[in-house]
mmCIF file of C-alpha atoms in Angstrom:
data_model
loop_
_atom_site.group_PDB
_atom_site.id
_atom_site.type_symbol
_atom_site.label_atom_id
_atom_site.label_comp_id
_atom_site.label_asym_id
_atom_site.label_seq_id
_atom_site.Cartn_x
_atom_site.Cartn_y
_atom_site.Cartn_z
ATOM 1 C CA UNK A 85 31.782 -155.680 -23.416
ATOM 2 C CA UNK A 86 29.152 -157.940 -21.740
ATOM 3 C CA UNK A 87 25.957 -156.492 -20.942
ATOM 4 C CA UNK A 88 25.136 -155.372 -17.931
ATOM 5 C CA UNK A 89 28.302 -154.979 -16.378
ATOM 6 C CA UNK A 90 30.700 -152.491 -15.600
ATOM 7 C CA UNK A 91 34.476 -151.951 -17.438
ATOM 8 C CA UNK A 92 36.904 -153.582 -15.901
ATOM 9 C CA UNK A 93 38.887 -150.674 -14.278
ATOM 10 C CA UNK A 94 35.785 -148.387 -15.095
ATOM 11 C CA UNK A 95 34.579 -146.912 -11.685
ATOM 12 C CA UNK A 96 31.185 -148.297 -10.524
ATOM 13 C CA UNK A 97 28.557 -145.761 -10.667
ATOM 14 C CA UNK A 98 27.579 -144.542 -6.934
ATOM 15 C CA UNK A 99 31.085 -145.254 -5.784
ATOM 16 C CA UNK A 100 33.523 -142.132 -4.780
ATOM 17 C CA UNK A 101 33.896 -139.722 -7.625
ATOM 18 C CA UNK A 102 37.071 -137.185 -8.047
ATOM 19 C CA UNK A 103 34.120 -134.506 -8.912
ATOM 20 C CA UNK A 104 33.034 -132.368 -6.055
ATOM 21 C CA UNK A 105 29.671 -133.683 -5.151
ATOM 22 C CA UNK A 106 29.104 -132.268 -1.571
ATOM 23 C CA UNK A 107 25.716 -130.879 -1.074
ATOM 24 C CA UNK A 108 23.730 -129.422 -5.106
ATOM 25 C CA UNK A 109 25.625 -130.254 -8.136
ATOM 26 C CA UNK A 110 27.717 -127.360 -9.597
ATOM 27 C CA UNK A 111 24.725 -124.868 -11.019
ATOM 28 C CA UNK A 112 24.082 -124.641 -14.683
ATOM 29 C CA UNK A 113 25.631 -121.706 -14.926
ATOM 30 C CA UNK A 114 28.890 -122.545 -13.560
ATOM 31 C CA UNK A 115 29.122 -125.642 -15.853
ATOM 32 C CA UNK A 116 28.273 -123.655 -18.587
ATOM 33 C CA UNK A 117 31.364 -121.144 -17.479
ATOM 34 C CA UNK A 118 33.628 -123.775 -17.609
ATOM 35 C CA UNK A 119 32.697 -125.817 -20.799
ATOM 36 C CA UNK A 120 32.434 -122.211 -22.561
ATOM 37 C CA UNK A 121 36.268 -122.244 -22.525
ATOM 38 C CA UNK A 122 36.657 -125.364 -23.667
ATOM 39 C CA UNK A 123 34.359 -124.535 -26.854
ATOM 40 C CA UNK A 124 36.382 -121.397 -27.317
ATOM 41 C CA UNK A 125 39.642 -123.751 -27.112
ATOM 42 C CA UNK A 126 38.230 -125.734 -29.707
ATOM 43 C CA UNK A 127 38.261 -122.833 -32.133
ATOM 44 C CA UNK A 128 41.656 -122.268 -32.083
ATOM 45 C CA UNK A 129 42.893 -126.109 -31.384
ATOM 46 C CA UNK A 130 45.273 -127.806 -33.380
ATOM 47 C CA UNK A 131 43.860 -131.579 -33.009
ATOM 48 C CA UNK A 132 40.891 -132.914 -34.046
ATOM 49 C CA UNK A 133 38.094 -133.133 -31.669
ATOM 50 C CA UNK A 134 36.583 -136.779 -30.507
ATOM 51 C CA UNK A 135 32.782 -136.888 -29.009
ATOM 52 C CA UNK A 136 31.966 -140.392 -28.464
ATOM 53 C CA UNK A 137 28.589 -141.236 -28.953
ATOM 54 C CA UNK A 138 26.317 -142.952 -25.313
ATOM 55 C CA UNK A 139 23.865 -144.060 -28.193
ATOM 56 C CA UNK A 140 26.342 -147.241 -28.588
ATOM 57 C CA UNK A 141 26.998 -147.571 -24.939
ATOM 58 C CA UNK A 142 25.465 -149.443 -22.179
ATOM 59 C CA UNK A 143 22.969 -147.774 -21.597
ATOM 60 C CA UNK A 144 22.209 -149.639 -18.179
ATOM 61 C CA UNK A 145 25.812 -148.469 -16.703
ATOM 62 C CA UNK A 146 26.336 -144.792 -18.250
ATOM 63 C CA UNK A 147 27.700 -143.333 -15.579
ATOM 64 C CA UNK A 148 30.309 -146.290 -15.977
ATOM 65 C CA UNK A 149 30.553 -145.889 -19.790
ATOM 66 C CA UNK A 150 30.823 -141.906 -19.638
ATOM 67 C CA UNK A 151 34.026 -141.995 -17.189
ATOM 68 C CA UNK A 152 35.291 -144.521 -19.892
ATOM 69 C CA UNK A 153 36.213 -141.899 -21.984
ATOM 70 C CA UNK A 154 37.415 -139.598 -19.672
ATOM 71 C CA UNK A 155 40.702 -140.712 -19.160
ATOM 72 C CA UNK A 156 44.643 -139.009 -19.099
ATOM 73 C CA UNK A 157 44.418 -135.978 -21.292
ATOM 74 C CA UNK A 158 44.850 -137.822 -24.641
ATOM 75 C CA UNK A 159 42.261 -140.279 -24.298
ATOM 76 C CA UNK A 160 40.048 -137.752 -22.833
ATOM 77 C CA UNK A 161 36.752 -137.116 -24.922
ATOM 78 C CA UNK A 162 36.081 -133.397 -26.176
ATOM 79 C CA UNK A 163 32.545 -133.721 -25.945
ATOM 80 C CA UNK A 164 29.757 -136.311 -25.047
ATOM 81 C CA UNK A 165 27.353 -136.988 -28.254
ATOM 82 C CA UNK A 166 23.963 -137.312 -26.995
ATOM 83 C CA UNK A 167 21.114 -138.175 -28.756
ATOM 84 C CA UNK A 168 17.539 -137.939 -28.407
ATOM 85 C CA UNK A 169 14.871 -139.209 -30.449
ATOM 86 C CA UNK A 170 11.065 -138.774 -30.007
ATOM 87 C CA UNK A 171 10.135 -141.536 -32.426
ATOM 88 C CA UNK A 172 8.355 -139.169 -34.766
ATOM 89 C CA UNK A 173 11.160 -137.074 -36.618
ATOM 90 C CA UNK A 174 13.345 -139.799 -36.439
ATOM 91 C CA UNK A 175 11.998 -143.823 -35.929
ATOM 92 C CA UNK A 176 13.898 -144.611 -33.054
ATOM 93 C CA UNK A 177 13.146 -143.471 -29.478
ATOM 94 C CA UNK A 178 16.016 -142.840 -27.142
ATOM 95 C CA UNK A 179 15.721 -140.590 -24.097
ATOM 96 C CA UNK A 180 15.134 -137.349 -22.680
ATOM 97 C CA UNK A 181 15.853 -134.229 -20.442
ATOM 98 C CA UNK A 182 15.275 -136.226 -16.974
ATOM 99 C CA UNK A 183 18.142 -138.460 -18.592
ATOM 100 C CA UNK A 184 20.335 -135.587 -19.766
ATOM 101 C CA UNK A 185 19.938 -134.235 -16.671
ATOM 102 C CA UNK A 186 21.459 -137.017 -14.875
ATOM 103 C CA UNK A 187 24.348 -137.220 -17.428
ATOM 104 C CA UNK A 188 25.762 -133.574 -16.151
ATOM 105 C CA UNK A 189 25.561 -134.440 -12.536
ATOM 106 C CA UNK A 190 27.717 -137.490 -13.716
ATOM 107 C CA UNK A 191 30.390 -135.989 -16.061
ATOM 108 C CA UNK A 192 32.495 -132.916 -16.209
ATOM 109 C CA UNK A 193 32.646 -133.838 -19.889
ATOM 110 C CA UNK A 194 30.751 -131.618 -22.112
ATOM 111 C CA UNK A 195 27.592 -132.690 -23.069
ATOM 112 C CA UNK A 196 26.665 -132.506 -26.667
ATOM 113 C CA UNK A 197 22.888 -133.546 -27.017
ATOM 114 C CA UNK A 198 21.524 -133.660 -30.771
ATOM 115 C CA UNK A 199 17.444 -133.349 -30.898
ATOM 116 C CA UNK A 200 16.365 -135.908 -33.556
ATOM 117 C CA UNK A 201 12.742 -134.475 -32.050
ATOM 118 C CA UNK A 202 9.996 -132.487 -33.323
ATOM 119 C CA UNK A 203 8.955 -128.614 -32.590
ATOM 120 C CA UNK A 204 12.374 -128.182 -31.204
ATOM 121 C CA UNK A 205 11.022 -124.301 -31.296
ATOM 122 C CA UNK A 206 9.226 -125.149 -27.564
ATOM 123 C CA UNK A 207 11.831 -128.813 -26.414
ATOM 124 C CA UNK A 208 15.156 -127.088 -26.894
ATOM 125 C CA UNK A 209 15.507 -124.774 -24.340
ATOM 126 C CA UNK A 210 15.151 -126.993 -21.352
ATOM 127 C CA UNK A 211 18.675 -129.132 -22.469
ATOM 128 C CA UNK A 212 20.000 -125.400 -22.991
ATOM 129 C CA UNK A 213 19.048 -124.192 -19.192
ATOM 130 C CA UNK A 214 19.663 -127.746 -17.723
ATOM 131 C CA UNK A 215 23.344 -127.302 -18.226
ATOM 132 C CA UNK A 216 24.251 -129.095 -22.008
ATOM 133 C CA UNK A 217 27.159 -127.194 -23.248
ATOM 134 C CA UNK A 218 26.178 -127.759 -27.144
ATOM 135 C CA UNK A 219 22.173 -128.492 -28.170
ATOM 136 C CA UNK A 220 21.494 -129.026 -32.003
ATOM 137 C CA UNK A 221 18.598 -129.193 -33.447
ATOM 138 C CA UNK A 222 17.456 -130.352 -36.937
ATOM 139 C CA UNK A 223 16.877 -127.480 -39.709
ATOM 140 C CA UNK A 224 14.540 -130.070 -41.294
ATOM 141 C CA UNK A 225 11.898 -129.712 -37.982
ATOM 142 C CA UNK A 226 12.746 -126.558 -36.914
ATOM 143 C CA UNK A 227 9.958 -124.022 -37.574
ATOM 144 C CA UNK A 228 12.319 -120.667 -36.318
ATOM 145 C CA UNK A 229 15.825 -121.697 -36.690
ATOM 146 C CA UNK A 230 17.085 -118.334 -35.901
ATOM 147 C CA UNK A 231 15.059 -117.669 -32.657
ATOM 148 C CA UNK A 232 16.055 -121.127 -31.443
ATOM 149 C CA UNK A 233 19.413 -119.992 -31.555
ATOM 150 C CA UNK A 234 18.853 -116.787 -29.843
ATOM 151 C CA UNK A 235 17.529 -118.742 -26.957
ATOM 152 C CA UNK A 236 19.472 -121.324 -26.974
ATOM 153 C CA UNK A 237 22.610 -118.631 -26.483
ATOM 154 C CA UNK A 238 20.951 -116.559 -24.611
ATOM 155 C CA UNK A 239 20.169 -119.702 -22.088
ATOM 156 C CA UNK A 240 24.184 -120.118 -21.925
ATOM 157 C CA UNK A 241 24.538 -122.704 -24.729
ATOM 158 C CA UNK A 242 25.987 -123.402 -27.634
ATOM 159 C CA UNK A 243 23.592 -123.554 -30.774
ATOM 160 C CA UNK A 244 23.831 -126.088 -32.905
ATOM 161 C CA UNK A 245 21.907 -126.600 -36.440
ATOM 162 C CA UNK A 246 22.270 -130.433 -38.223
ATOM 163 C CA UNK A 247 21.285 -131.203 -41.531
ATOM 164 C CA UNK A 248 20.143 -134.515 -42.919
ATOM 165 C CA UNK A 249 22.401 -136.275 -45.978
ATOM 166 C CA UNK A 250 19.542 -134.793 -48.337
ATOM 167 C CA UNK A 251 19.464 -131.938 -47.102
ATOM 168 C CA UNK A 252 21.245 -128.940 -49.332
ATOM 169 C CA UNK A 253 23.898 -126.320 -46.747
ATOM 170 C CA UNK A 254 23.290 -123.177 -49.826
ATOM 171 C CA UNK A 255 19.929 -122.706 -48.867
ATOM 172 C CA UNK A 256 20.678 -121.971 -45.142
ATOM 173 C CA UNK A 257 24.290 -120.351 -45.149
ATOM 174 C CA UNK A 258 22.505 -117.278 -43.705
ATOM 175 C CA UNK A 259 21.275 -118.893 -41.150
ATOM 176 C CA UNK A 260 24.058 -120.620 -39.786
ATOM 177 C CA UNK A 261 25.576 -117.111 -39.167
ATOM 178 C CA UNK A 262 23.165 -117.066 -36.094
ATOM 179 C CA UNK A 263 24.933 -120.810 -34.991
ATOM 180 C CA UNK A 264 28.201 -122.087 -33.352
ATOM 181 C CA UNK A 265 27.926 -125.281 -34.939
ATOM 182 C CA UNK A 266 26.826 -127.068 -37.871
ATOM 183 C CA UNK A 267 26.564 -130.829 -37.683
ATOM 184 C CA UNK A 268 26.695 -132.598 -40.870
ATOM 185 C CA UNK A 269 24.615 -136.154 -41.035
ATOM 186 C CA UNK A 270 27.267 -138.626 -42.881
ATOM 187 C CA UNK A 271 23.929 -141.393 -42.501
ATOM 188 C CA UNK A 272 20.094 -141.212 -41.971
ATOM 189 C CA UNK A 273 19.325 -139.944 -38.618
ATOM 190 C CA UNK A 274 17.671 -142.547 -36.113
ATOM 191 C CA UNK A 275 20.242 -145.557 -35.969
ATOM 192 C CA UNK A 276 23.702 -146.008 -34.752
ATOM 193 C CA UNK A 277 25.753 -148.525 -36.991
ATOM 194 C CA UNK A 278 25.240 -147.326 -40.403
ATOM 195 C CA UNK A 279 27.493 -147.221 -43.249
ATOM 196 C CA UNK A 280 29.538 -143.731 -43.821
ATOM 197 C CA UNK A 281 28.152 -141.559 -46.517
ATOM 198 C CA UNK A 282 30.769 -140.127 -48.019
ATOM 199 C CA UNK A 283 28.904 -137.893 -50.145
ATOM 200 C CA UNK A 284 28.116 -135.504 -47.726
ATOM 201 C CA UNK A 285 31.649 -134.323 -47.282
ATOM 202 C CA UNK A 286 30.959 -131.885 -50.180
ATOM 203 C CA UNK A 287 29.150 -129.966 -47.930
ATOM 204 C CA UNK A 288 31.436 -130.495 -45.116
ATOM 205 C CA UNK A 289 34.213 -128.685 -47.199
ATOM 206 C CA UNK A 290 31.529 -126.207 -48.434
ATOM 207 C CA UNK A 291 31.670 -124.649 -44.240
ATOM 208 C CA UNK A 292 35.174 -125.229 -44.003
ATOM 209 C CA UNK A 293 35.648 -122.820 -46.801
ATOM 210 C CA UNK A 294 33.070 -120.680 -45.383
ATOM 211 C CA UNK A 295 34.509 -120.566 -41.991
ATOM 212 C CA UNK A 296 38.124 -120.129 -43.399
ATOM 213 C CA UNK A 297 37.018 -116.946 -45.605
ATOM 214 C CA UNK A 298 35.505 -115.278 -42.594
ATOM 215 C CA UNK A 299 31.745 -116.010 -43.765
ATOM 216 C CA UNK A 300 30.617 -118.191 -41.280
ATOM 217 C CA UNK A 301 31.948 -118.540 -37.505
ATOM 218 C CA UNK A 302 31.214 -122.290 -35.788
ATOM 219 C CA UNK A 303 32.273 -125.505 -35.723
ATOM 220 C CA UNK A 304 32.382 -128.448 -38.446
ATOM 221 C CA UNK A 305 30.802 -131.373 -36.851
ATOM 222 C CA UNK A 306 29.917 -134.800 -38.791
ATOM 223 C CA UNK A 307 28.111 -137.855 -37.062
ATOM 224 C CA UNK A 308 27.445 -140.630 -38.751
ATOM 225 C CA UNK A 309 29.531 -144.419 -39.350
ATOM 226 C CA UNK A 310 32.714 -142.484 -38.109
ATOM 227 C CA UNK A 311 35.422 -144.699 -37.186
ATOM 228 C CA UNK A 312 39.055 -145.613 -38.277
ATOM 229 C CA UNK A 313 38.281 -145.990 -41.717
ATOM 230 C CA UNK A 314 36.501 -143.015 -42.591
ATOM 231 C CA UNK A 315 37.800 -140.542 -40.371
ATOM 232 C CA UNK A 316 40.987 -139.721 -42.186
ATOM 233 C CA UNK A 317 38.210 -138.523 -45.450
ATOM 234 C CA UNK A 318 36.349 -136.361 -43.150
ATOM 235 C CA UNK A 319 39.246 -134.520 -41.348
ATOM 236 C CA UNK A 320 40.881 -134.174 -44.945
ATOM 237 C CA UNK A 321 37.024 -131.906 -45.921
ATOM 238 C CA UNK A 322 37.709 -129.876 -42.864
ATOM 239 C CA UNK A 323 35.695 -131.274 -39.784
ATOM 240 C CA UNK A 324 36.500 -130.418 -36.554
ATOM 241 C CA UNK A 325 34.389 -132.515 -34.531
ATOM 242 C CA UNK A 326 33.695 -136.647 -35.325
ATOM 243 C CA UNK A 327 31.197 -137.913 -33.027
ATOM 244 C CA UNK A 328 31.911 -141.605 -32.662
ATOM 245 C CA UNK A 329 29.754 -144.583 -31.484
ATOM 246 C CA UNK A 330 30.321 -148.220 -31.928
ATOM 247 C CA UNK A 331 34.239 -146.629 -32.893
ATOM 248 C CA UNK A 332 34.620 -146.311 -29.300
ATOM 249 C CA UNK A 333 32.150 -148.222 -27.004
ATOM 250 C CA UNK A 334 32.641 -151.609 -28.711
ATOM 251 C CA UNK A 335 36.458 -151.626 -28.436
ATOM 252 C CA UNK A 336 37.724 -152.658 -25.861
ATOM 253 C CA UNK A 337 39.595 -150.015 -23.660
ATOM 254 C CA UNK A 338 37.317 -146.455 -25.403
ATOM 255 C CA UNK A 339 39.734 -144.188 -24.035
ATOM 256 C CA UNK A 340 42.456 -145.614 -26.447
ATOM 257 C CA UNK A 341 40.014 -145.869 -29.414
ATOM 258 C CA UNK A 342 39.368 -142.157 -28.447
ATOM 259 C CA UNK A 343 43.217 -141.694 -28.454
ATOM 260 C CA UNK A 344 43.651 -143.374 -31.686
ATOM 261 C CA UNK A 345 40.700 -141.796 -33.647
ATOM 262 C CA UNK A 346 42.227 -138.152 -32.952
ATOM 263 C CA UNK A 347 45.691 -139.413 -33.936
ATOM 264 C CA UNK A 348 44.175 -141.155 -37.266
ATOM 265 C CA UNK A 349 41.954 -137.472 -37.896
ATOM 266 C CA UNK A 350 45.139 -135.566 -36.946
ATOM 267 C CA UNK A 351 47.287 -135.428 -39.806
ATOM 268 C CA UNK A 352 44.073 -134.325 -42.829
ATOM 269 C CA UNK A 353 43.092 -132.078 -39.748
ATOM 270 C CA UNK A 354 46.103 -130.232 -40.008
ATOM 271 C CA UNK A 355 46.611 -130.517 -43.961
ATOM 272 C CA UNK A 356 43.158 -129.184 -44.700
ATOM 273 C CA UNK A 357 43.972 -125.954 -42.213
ATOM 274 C CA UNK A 358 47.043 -124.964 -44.141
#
């Protein structure tokens, strides 16, 4: 893709959307409404779910590169992997709410926004009430895990909790019984690009057994050097969510790499279900 120009075929961002944008956007609460089915879908699905990461897109033409992944119903993206960074927990520095605000006025995709931030106790809520369908935060900066998730639900959202590669899943199985997701780090938080760790799948298949014996109730998610090499090994330890970055926004049509990750993922999704 060259920078600073739209996909070819890729709407240009200001021109006529399909999405109903006559007078306020949709409220917060409607969106929420309508992405809480898809999250309850997702529970039950049968095919792995694909959330392509914006960190690897342009980000001068996002409007542009979020319709580029929301194509016919099998190249469609489940979610949209957001990331922010405050260049303190994590040494990169990405965006913020303003930004995620725009992002839901833009897409009828999901938003997924992952706070690589610290105190997360007072910054979460606002992506919560602003409309974001999932927000995670990091257990590592997280002062009241627990309350964050009560207000995080209670402002419509999904609650998310990541850990880092280092960071052990025993020590907070209790808490993640307050949490709809649980996003594993398969690299160091902070950069997109980085080399799959494949250690960390232990502890994906530690929540899939958890979630399968009725112990835990969320979401597997894993982010991190995700693409059509390693995805097969992290459906097979019983994710149900790969976020994807470079995977999808350097190909060259991202709805088919979307397509084609969730048919790679699909048949170690299904094995490690039986």
């Amino acid at each position: 893709m060259s920078e600073g120009h739209p996909r070819p075929g890729c709407p240009v961002a200001g021109a006529p959307q399909p999405l109903d944008r006559s007078g306020e956007e949709r409220s917060a609460r409607a969106l929420r409404e309508a992405r809480d089915l898809g999250f309850t879908l997702a529970h039950v699905s049968n095919q792995p779910m694909i959330a392509p990461s914006i960190l690897s897109a342009d980000f001068a033409h996002l409007a542009d590169e979020m319709a580029a992944v929301n194509g016919a119903p099998g190249q469609r993206a489940d979610w949209l992997h957001v990331d922010v960074m405050d260049a303190h927990f994590v040494p990169n520095l990405t965006l913020g709410l303003p930004v995620v605000e725009s992002l839901l006025k833009a897409t009828d995709i999901p938003i997924d926004c992952h706070l690589m931030i610290e105190d997360p106790d007072r910054w979460a809520i606002g992506y919560a009430e602003a409309g974001a369908h999932n927000v995670t935060v990091h257990v590592e900066a997280a002062k009241d895990p627990i309350a964050i998730a009560k207000d995080l639900r209670a402002a419509g959202a999904k609650a998310g909790l990541s850990i880092k590669p280092n960071t052990p899943l025993d020590p907070y199985v209790e808490v993640l019984k307050h949490y709809d997701t649980l996003l594993v780090m398969s690299v160091e938080p902070g950069f997109g690009g980085q080399k799959f760790m494949a250690e960390v799948l232990d502890k994906a298949r530690k929540a899939r057994e958890l979630v399968d014996t009725g112990h835990l109730n969320l979401l597997v998610e894993i982010d991190g050097g995700i693409n059509a090499d390693t995805i097969e090994q992290a459906a097979e330890a019983g994710v149900d969510c790969f976020v994807a970055g470079s995977a999808v926004y350097n190909a060259d049509d991202p709805a088919k790499a979307v397509e084609a990750l969730r048919a790679k993922a699909a048949p170690n999704f299904a094995h490690a279900r039986q």
